[in-house]
Amino acid sequence: LDRLRGRLARSQSAVGKSLLGLLGGGDLDEDSWEEIEDTLLIADLGSAVTEQIVTKLRAEIAGGSVKTEPQARALLRSVLIDALHPEMDRSIKALPHDATPGVLLVVGVNGTGKTTSTGKLARVLVADGRRVLLGAADTFRAAAADQLQTWAERVGAEVVRGKEGADPAAIAFDSVSKGIETGVDVVIVDTAGRLHTKTGLMDELGKVKRVVEKQAPVDEVLLVLDATIGQNGLVQARVFAEVVDITGVVLTKLDGTAKGGIVFQVQHELGVPVKLVGLGEGADDLAPFEPEAFVDALLG
Ligand code: GDP
């Protein structure tokens, strides 16, 4: 939690500070409201969420309940936390079933941090005492399977990989069969993310999910999005959401952007929670997403 605060604070707190500065403690003129709106938009919260936040702030301030700076801060804090849907279930469903392991599919465009996040997540689950098997179904990028194998060795997970050019769905199928056979607790399948043809992606991901479901229920489909690409991440999210039912988002590279506001927008658009955030390239740099801690980091 401290790490999350530290990492985020550096890049994000400018946004919080300028919002607090603008809200001040008293009445606001239209120019100030416009500046507040611009600040939220520039931080990538998107127009729908921005409008929702500004409407709430205006109503409270018009009601006269905010007279001091600490009151403004408390109001901003609660409105921002609300906009992050703290009620959403952010747990990772990774418990085995009677006869089958928990199954997680990790999807996303290449380069977003899919393989790295898969490795980091495996590390968290292994540290928690689970036996984990990683399926290297990302056959799009030649080095992805090697990279995943390195992670598996590093964290103490098993790995299933295919021959060069193997069908991703076949590898996904083999991973789950092997997981059932060896009685692991969790299988995490790292899938390929070619987006250049939407139908190609649809066919491939749909097929991966179908063949896996022949053997075991899929507990989580985690979409990995790169926070540094802002609005483009939403475009990607929409495409993936058309293909598979996303159950959660992993937002990577939050350490490298001041545009953490994308968290608000992603949840609003997809209606699913951001469950994990990537805060760096290291093995420990994956953290559960906690709205309160995130907003506190934002407000500095
Ligand atoms: P994939 O193609 O989606 O599997 O992407 P990779 O897992 O290979 O990651 C692409 C690059 O992003 C690598 O250099 C990772 O080290 C880096 N990366 C992944 N997650 C994070 C993160 O949370 N923060 C930072 N700074 N870099 C990350």
CSV table of C-alpha atoms and ligand atoms in Angstrom, one decimal:
chain,number,residue,atom,x,y,z
A,1,LEU,CA,0.0,0.0,0.0
A,2,ASP,CA,2.8,2.4,0.9
A,3,ARG,CA,4.5,1.4,-2.3
A,4,LEU,CA,1.3,2.2,-4.3
A,5,ARG,CA,1.2,5.6,-2.7
A,6,GLY,CA,4.8,6.3,-3.3
A,7,ARG,CA,4.8,5.3,-6.9
A,8,LEU,CA,1.5,7.0,-7.7
A,9,ALA,CA,2.2,10.1,-5.7
A,10,ARG,CA,5.1,11.1,-7.8
A,11,SER,CA,3.3,11.3,-11.1
A,12,GLN,CA,-0.3,11.8,-10.1
A,13,SER,CA,-0.4,14.1,-7.1
A,14,ALA,CA,-0.1,17.2,-9.4
A,15,VAL,CA,-3.7,16.5,-10.5
A,16,GLY,CA,-5.0,16.3,-6.9
A,17,LYS,CA,-3.1,19.4,-5.9
A,18,SER,CA,-4.5,21.5,-8.6
A,19,LEU,CA,-8.0,20.3,-7.9
A,20,LEU,CA,-7.6,21.1,-4.2
A,21,GLY,CA,-6.2,24.5,-5.1
A,22,LEU,CA,-9.1,25.3,-7.4
A,23,LEU,CA,-11.8,24.1,-4.9
A,24,GLY,CA,-10.2,26.1,-2.2
A,25,GLY,CA,-12.7,26.6,0.5
A,26,GLY,CA,-15.4,29.0,-0.6
A,27,ASP,CA,-17.6,29.9,-3.5
A,28,LEU,CA,-16.4,29.3,-7.0
A,29,ASP,CA,-16.9,31.3,-10.1
A,30,GLU,CA,-17.6,29.7,-13.5
A,31,ASP,CA,-14.0,30.0,-14.6
A,32,SER,CA,-12.9,27.9,-11.6
A,33,TRP,CA,-15.5,25.3,-12.4
A,34,GLU,CA,-14.3,25.2,-16.0
A,35,GLU,CA,-10.7,24.8,-14.8
A,36,ILE,CA,-11.7,21.9,-12.5
A,37,GLU,CA,-13.4,20.3,-15.5
A,38,ASP,CA,-10.4,20.8,-17.7
A,39,THR,CA,-8.1,19.3,-15.0
A,40,LEU,CA,-10.2,16.2,-14.8
A,41,LEU,CA,-10.4,15.9,-18.6
A,42,ILE,CA,-6.6,16.4,-19.0
A,43,ALA,CA,-6.1,13.7,-16.4
A,44,ASP,CA,-8.1,11.3,-18.6
A,45,LEU,CA,-11.2,10.8,-16.5
A,46,GLY,CA,-13.3,11.2,-19.6
A,47,SER,CA,-16.3,13.4,-20.2
A,48,ALA,CA,-19.0,11.2,-18.6
A,49,VAL,CA,-17.1,10.7,-15.3
A,50,THR,CA,-15.9,14.3,-15.2
A,51,GLU,CA,-19.5,15.6,-15.6
A,52,GLN,CA,-20.7,13.2,-12.8
A,53,ILE,CA,-17.9,14.4,-10.5
A,54,VAL,CA,-18.4,18.1,-11.2
A,55,THR,CA,-22.2,17.9,-10.8
A,56,LYS,CA,-21.8,16.3,-7.4
A,57,LEU,CA,-19.1,18.9,-6.3
A,58,ARG,CA,-21.3,21.7,-7.5
A,59,ALA,CA,-24.4,20.4,-5.6
A,60,GLU,CA,-22.5,20.1,-2.4
A,61,ILE,CA,-20.8,23.4,-2.6
A,62,ALA,CA,-24.0,25.2,-3.6
A,63,GLY,CA,-25.5,23.6,-0.5
A,64,GLY,CA,-23.1,25.6,1.5
A,65,SER,CA,-21.6,22.7,3.5
A,66,VAL,CA,-18.1,23.4,2.3
A,67,LYS,CA,-16.5,26.4,3.9
A,68,THR,CA,-12.9,25.4,4.8
A,69,GLU,CA,-10.1,23.7,3.0
A,70,PRO,CA,-10.3,20.5,5.0
A,71,GLN,CA,-14.0,20.3,4.1
A,72,ALA,CA,-13.2,20.8,0.4
A,73,ARG,CA,-10.6,18.1,0.7
A,74,ALA,CA,-13.0,15.7,2.4
A,75,LEU,CA,-15.7,16.4,-0.2
A,76,LEU,CA,-13.3,15.9,-3.1
A,77,ARG,CA,-12.0,12.7,-1.6
A,78,SER,CA,-15.4,11.2,-1.1
A,79,VAL,CA,-16.6,12.2,-4.6
A,80,LEU,CA,-13.6,10.7,-6.3
A,81,ILE,CA,-13.7,7.5,-4.3
A,82,ASP,CA,-17.4,7.2,-5.2
A,83,ALA,CA,-16.6,7.6,-8.8
A,84,LEU,CA,-14.2,4.6,-8.5
A,85,HIS,CA,-17.0,2.3,-7.4
A,86,PRO,CA,-15.5,1.0,-4.1
A,87,GLU,CA,-18.3,-1.5,-3.9
A,88,MET,CA,-17.0,-3.5,-6.8
A,89,ASP,CA,-15.5,-7.0,-6.0
A,90,ARG,CA,-11.8,-6.8,-6.8
A,91,SER,CA,-10.7,-10.2,-5.6
A,92,ILE,CA,-9.0,-12.5,-8.1
A,93,LYS,CA,-11.1,-15.7,-8.4
A,94,ALA,CA,-8.3,-18.2,-8.3
A,95,LEU,CA,-9.5,-21.0,-6.1
A,96,PRO,CA,-9.7,-24.5,-7.5
A,97,HIS,CA,-13.0,-26.2,-8.0
A,98,ASP,CA,-13.9,-29.8,-7.1
A,99,ALA,CA,-12.1,-31.5,-10.0
A,100,THR,CA,-10.6,-28.5,-11.9
A,101,PRO,CA,-8.2,-25.7,-11.1
A,102,GLY,CA,-9.1,-22.1,-11.1
A,103,VAL,CA,-8.6,-20.8,-14.6
A,104,LEU,CA,-7.6,-17.3,-15.6
A,105,LEU,CA,-7.2,-16.0,-19.1
A,106,VAL,CA,-5.0,-13.0,-19.5
A,107,VAL,CA,-5.9,-11.0,-22.6
A,108,GLY,CA,-4.7,-7.7,-24.1
A,109,VAL,CA,-2.7,-6.1,-26.9
A,110,ASN,CA,1.0,-7.1,-27.2
A,111,GLY,CA,3.2,-4.6,-25.4
A,112,THR,CA,0.7,-3.7,-22.8
A,113,GLY,CA,2.5,-5.9,-20.2
A,114,LYS,CA,0.5,-9.1,-20.5
A,115,THR,CA,3.3,-11.5,-20.0
A,116,THR,CA,4.9,-9.5,-17.3
A,117,SER,CA,1.6,-9.2,-15.4
A,118,THR,CA,1.0,-12.9,-15.8
A,119,GLY,CA,4.4,-13.6,-14.2
A,120,LYS,CA,3.8,-11.1,-11.4
A,121,LEU,CA,0.4,-12.5,-10.7
A,122,ALA,CA,1.8,-16.1,-10.6
A,123,ARG,CA,4.3,-14.9,-8.1
A,124,VAL,CA,1.6,-13.4,-5.8
A,125,LEU,CA,-0.4,-16.7,-6.0
A,126,VAL,CA,2.6,-18.9,-5.4
A,127,ALA,CA,3.6,-16.8,-2.4
A,128,ASP,CA,0.0,-17.3,-1.2
A,129,GLY,CA,0.7,-21.1,-1.2
A,130,ARG,CA,-1.0,-22.0,-4.5
A,131,ARG,CA,0.4,-24.3,-7.1
A,132,VAL,CA,0.3,-22.4,-10.4
A,133,LEU,CA,0.7,-23.5,-14.0
A,134,LEU,CA,1.3,-20.9,-16.7
A,135,GLY,CA,0.1,-21.5,-20.3
A,136,ALA,CA,2.2,-19.8,-22.9
A,137,ALA,CA,-0.5,-19.3,-25.5
A,138,ASP,CA,0.9,-16.0,-26.8
A,139,THR,CA,2.4,-17.4,-30.0
A,140,PHE,CA,2.3,-14.1,-31.7
A,141,ARG,CA,5.5,-12.8,-30.2
A,142,ALA,CA,8.4,-15.2,-30.6
A,143,ALA,CA,10.0,-14.4,-27.2
A,144,ALA,CA,6.8,-14.5,-25.2
A,145,ALA,CA,7.0,-18.2,-24.3
A,146,ASP,CA,10.6,-17.9,-23.3
A,147,GLN,CA,9.8,-14.9,-21.2
A,148,LEU,CA,6.9,-16.7,-19.5
A,149,GLN,CA,9.1,-19.7,-18.9
A,150,THR,CA,11.7,-17.5,-17.2
A,151,TRP,CA,8.9,-16.1,-15.0
A,152,ALA,CA,7.7,-19.7,-14.2
A,153,GLU,CA,11.2,-20.7,-13.1
A,154,ARG,CA,11.7,-17.5,-11.2
A,155,VAL,CA,8.5,-17.8,-9.2
A,156,GLY,CA,8.2,-21.6,-8.9
A,157,ALA,CA,5.3,-22.2,-11.3
A,158,GLU,CA,4.9,-25.0,-13.9
A,159,VAL,CA,4.7,-24.0,-17.6
A,160,VAL,CA,3.2,-25.4,-20.7
A,161,ARG,CA,4.4,-24.2,-24.0
A,162,GLY,CA,3.8,-25.3,-27.6
A,163,LYS,CA,6.0,-26.0,-30.5
A,164,GLU,CA,6.9,-23.0,-32.7
A,165,GLY,CA,3.8,-21.9,-34.6
A,166,ALA,CA,1.5,-24.0,-32.6
A,167,ASP,CA,-2.2,-22.9,-32.4
A,168,PRO,CA,-2.8,-20.7,-29.3
A,169,ALA,CA,-6.1,-22.6,-28.6
A,170,ALA,CA,-4.2,-25.9,-28.6
A,171,ILE,CA,-1.7,-24.6,-26.1
A,172,ALA,CA,-4.5,-23.2,-23.9
A,173,PHE,CA,-6.2,-26.6,-24.1
A,174,ASP,CA,-3.0,-28.5,-23.2
A,175,SER,CA,-2.3,-26.1,-20.3
A,176,VAL,CA,-5.7,-26.8,-18.7
A,177,SER,CA,-5.5,-30.5,-19.3
A,178,LYS,CA,-2.0,-30.6,-17.7
A,179,GLY,CA,-3.3,-28.5,-14.8
A,180,ILE,CA,-6.2,-30.9,-14.2
A,181,GLU,CA,-3.8,-33.9,-14.5
A,182,THR,CA,-1.2,-32.6,-12.1
A,183,GLY,CA,-3.8,-31.1,-9.7
A,184,VAL,CA,-2.5,-27.5,-9.6
A,185,ASP,CA,-4.7,-24.9,-8.0
A,186,VAL,CA,-4.6,-22.3,-10.7
A,187,VAL,CA,-3.9,-22.2,-14.4
A,188,ILE,CA,-3.1,-18.8,-15.9
A,189,VAL,CA,-3.2,-18.7,-19.7
A,190,ASP,CA,-1.2,-15.9,-21.4
A,191,THR,CA,-3.0,-15.3,-24.7
A,192,ALA,CA,-1.9,-13.5,-27.9
A,193,GLY,CA,-3.0,-10.0,-28.6
A,194,ARG,CA,-2.9,-9.3,-32.2
A,195,LEU,CA,-5.3,-6.4,-32.9
A,196,HIS,CA,-4.6,-5.7,-36.5
A,197,THR,CA,-7.6,-7.7,-37.6
A,198,LYS,CA,-10.5,-7.7,-35.3
A,199,THR,CA,-12.0,-10.8,-36.8
A,200,GLY,CA,-8.7,-12.6,-36.3
A,201,LEU,CA,-8.6,-11.7,-32.7
A,202,MET,CA,-12.3,-12.6,-32.3
A,203,ASP,CA,-11.7,-16.0,-33.8
A,204,GLU,CA,-8.6,-16.7,-31.8
A,205,LEU,CA,-9.7,-15.5,-28.4
A,206,GLY,CA,-13.1,-17.0,-28.8
A,207,LYS,CA,-11.6,-20.3,-29.7
A,208,VAL,CA,-9.2,-20.2,-26.8
A,209,LYS,CA,-12.0,-19.6,-24.4
A,210,ARG,CA,-14.2,-22.3,-26.0
A,211,VAL,CA,-11.6,-25.0,-25.8
A,212,VAL,CA,-10.7,-24.2,-22.2
A,213,GLU,CA,-14.3,-24.2,-21.2
A,214,LYS,CA,-14.6,-27.8,-22.5
A,215,GLN,CA,-12.5,-28.8,-19.6
A,216,ALA,CA,-13.0,-26.3,-16.8
A,217,PRO,CA,-14.9,-23.1,-16.1
A,218,VAL,CA,-13.1,-19.9,-16.7
A,219,ASP,CA,-13.0,-17.9,-13.5
A,220,GLU,CA,-11.4,-14.7,-14.7
A,221,VAL,CA,-10.8,-13.0,-18.0
A,222,LEU,CA,-8.3,-10.2,-17.1
A,223,LEU,CA,-7.8,-7.5,-19.7
A,224,VAL,CA,-4.4,-5.9,-19.5
A,225,LEU,CA,-4.3,-2.2,-20.5
A,226,ASP,CA,-1.4,0.1,-20.7
A,227,ALA,CA,-2.2,3.3,-18.7
A,228,THR,CA,0.3,5.4,-20.7
A,229,ILE,CA,-1.7,5.1,-23.9
A,230,GLY,CA,-4.7,6.9,-22.5
A,231,GLN,CA,-7.7,7.0,-24.7
A,232,ASN,CA,-6.4,4.3,-27.0
A,233,GLY,CA,-6.7,1.9,-24.1
A,234,LEU,CA,-10.4,2.4,-24.2
A,235,VAL,CA,-10.6,1.7,-27.8
A,236,GLN,CA,-8.7,-1.6,-27.2
A,237,ALA,CA,-11.0,-2.4,-24.2
A,238,ARG,CA,-14.1,-2.0,-26.3
A,239,VAL,CA,-12.8,-4.4,-28.9
A,240,PHE,CA,-11.9,-7.0,-26.4
A,241,ALA,CA,-15.1,-6.6,-24.5
A,242,GLU,CA,-16.9,-7.5,-27.7
A,243,VAL,CA,-15.0,-10.8,-28.0
A,244,VAL,CA,-15.0,-12.1,-24.4
A,245,ASP,CA,-16.6,-11.2,-21.1
A,246,ILE,CA,-14.0,-9.3,-19.3
A,247,THR,CA,-14.2,-9.8,-15.5
A,248,GLY,CA,-11.4,-7.5,-14.5
A,249,VAL,CA,-8.7,-5.1,-15.7
A,250,VAL,CA,-5.0,-5.0,-15.0
A,251,LEU,CA,-3.8,-1.5,-15.6
A,252,THR,CA,-0.1,-1.5,-16.2
A,253,LYS,CA,2.6,1.2,-16.2
A,254,LEU,CA,0.7,3.5,-13.8
A,255,ASP,CA,4.2,4.4,-12.6
A,256,GLY,CA,5.0,6.0,-15.9
A,257,THR,CA,2.0,8.4,-16.4
A,258,ALA,CA,0.3,11.3,-14.9
A,259,LYS,CA,-2.9,10.1,-16.6
A,260,GLY,CA,-4.0,7.7,-13.9
A,261,GLY,CA,-7.5,9.1,-14.5
A,262,ILE,CA,-8.0,6.4,-17.1
A,263,VAL,CA,-8.9,4.1,-14.1
A,264,PHE,CA,-12.1,6.0,-13.7
A,265,GLN,CA,-12.9,5.8,-17.4
A,266,VAL,CA,-12.1,2.2,-17.9
A,267,GLN,CA,-14.4,1.1,-15.1
A,268,HIS,CA,-17.1,3.4,-16.3
A,269,GLU,CA,-16.9,2.1,-19.8
A,270,LEU,CA,-16.6,-1.6,-19.2
A,271,GLY,CA,-18.6,-1.8,-16.0
A,272,VAL,CA,-15.9,-4.1,-14.6
A,273,PRO,CA,-13.4,-3.3,-11.8
A,274,VAL,CA,-9.7,-2.5,-12.2
A,275,LYS,CA,-8.4,-5.4,-10.0
A,276,LEU,CA,-4.7,-5.0,-10.3
A,277,VAL,CA,-2.3,-2.2,-11.2
A,278,GLY,CA,1.3,-2.4,-12.5
A,279,LEU,CA,3.7,0.0,-10.8
A,280,GLY,CA,7.0,-1.0,-12.4
A,281,GLU,CA,8.9,-3.6,-14.2
A,282,GLY,CA,10.1,-5.5,-11.1
A,283,ALA,CA,8.6,-8.8,-9.9
A,284,ASP,CA,6.9,-7.1,-6.9
A,285,ASP,CA,5.4,-4.3,-8.8
A,286,LEU,CA,1.9,-5.5,-9.1
A,287,ALA,CA,-0.6,-4.4,-6.5
A,288,PRO,CA,-4.3,-4.8,-5.8
A,289,PHE,CA,-6.2,-1.7,-6.9
A,290,GLU,CA,-7.6,0.1,-3.9
A,291,PRO,CA,-9.8,3.1,-4.6
A,292,GLU,CA,-9.2,4.8,-1.2
A,293,ALA,CA,-5.5,4.4,-1.4
A,294,PHE,CA,-5.5,5.6,-5.1
A,295,VAL,CA,-7.5,8.7,-4.3
A,296,ASP,CA,-5.3,9.4,-1.2
A,297,ALA,CA,-2.2,9.2,-3.4
A,298,LEU,CA,-3.9,11.5,-6.0
A,299,LEU,CA,-4.6,14.1,-3.3
A,300,GLY,CA,-1.1,13.9,-2.0
B,1,GDP,P1,3.2,-8.2,-23.6
B,1,GDP,O1,3.6,-8.1,-25.0
B,1,GDP,O2,1.9,-7.6,-23.4
B,1,GDP,O3,3.3,-9.6,-23.0
B,1,GDP,O4,4.2,-7.2,-22.8
B,1,GDP,P2,5.4,-7.5,-21.8
B,1,GDP,O5,4.9,-8.2,-20.6
B,1,GDP,O6,6.5,-8.1,-22.5
B,1,GDP,O7,5.7,-6.0,-21.4
B,1,GDP,C1,6.1,-5.0,-22.2
B,1,GDP,C2,7.1,-4.1,-21.5
B,1,GDP,O8,6.4,-3.3,-20.5
B,1,GDP,C3,8.2,-4.8,-20.8
B,1,GDP,O9,9.4,-4.0,-21.0
B,1,GDP,C4,7.8,-4.8,-19.3
B,1,GDP,O10,8.9,-4.8,-18.5
B,1,GDP,C5,7.1,-3.4,-19.3
B,1,GDP,N1,6.1,-3.4,-18.2
B,1,GDP,C6,5.1,-4.2,-17.9
B,1,GDP,N2,4.3,-3.8,-16.9
B,1,GDP,C7,4.9,-2.6,-16.5
B,1,GDP,C8,4.6,-1.7,-15.4
B,1,GDP,O11,3.6,-1.8,-14.6
B,1,GDP,N3,5.4,-0.6,-15.3
B,1,GDP,C9,6.4,-0.4,-16.2
B,1,GDP,N4,7.1,0.7,-16.0
B,1,GDP,N5,6.7,-1.2,-17.2
B,1,GDP,C10,6.0,-2.4,-17.3
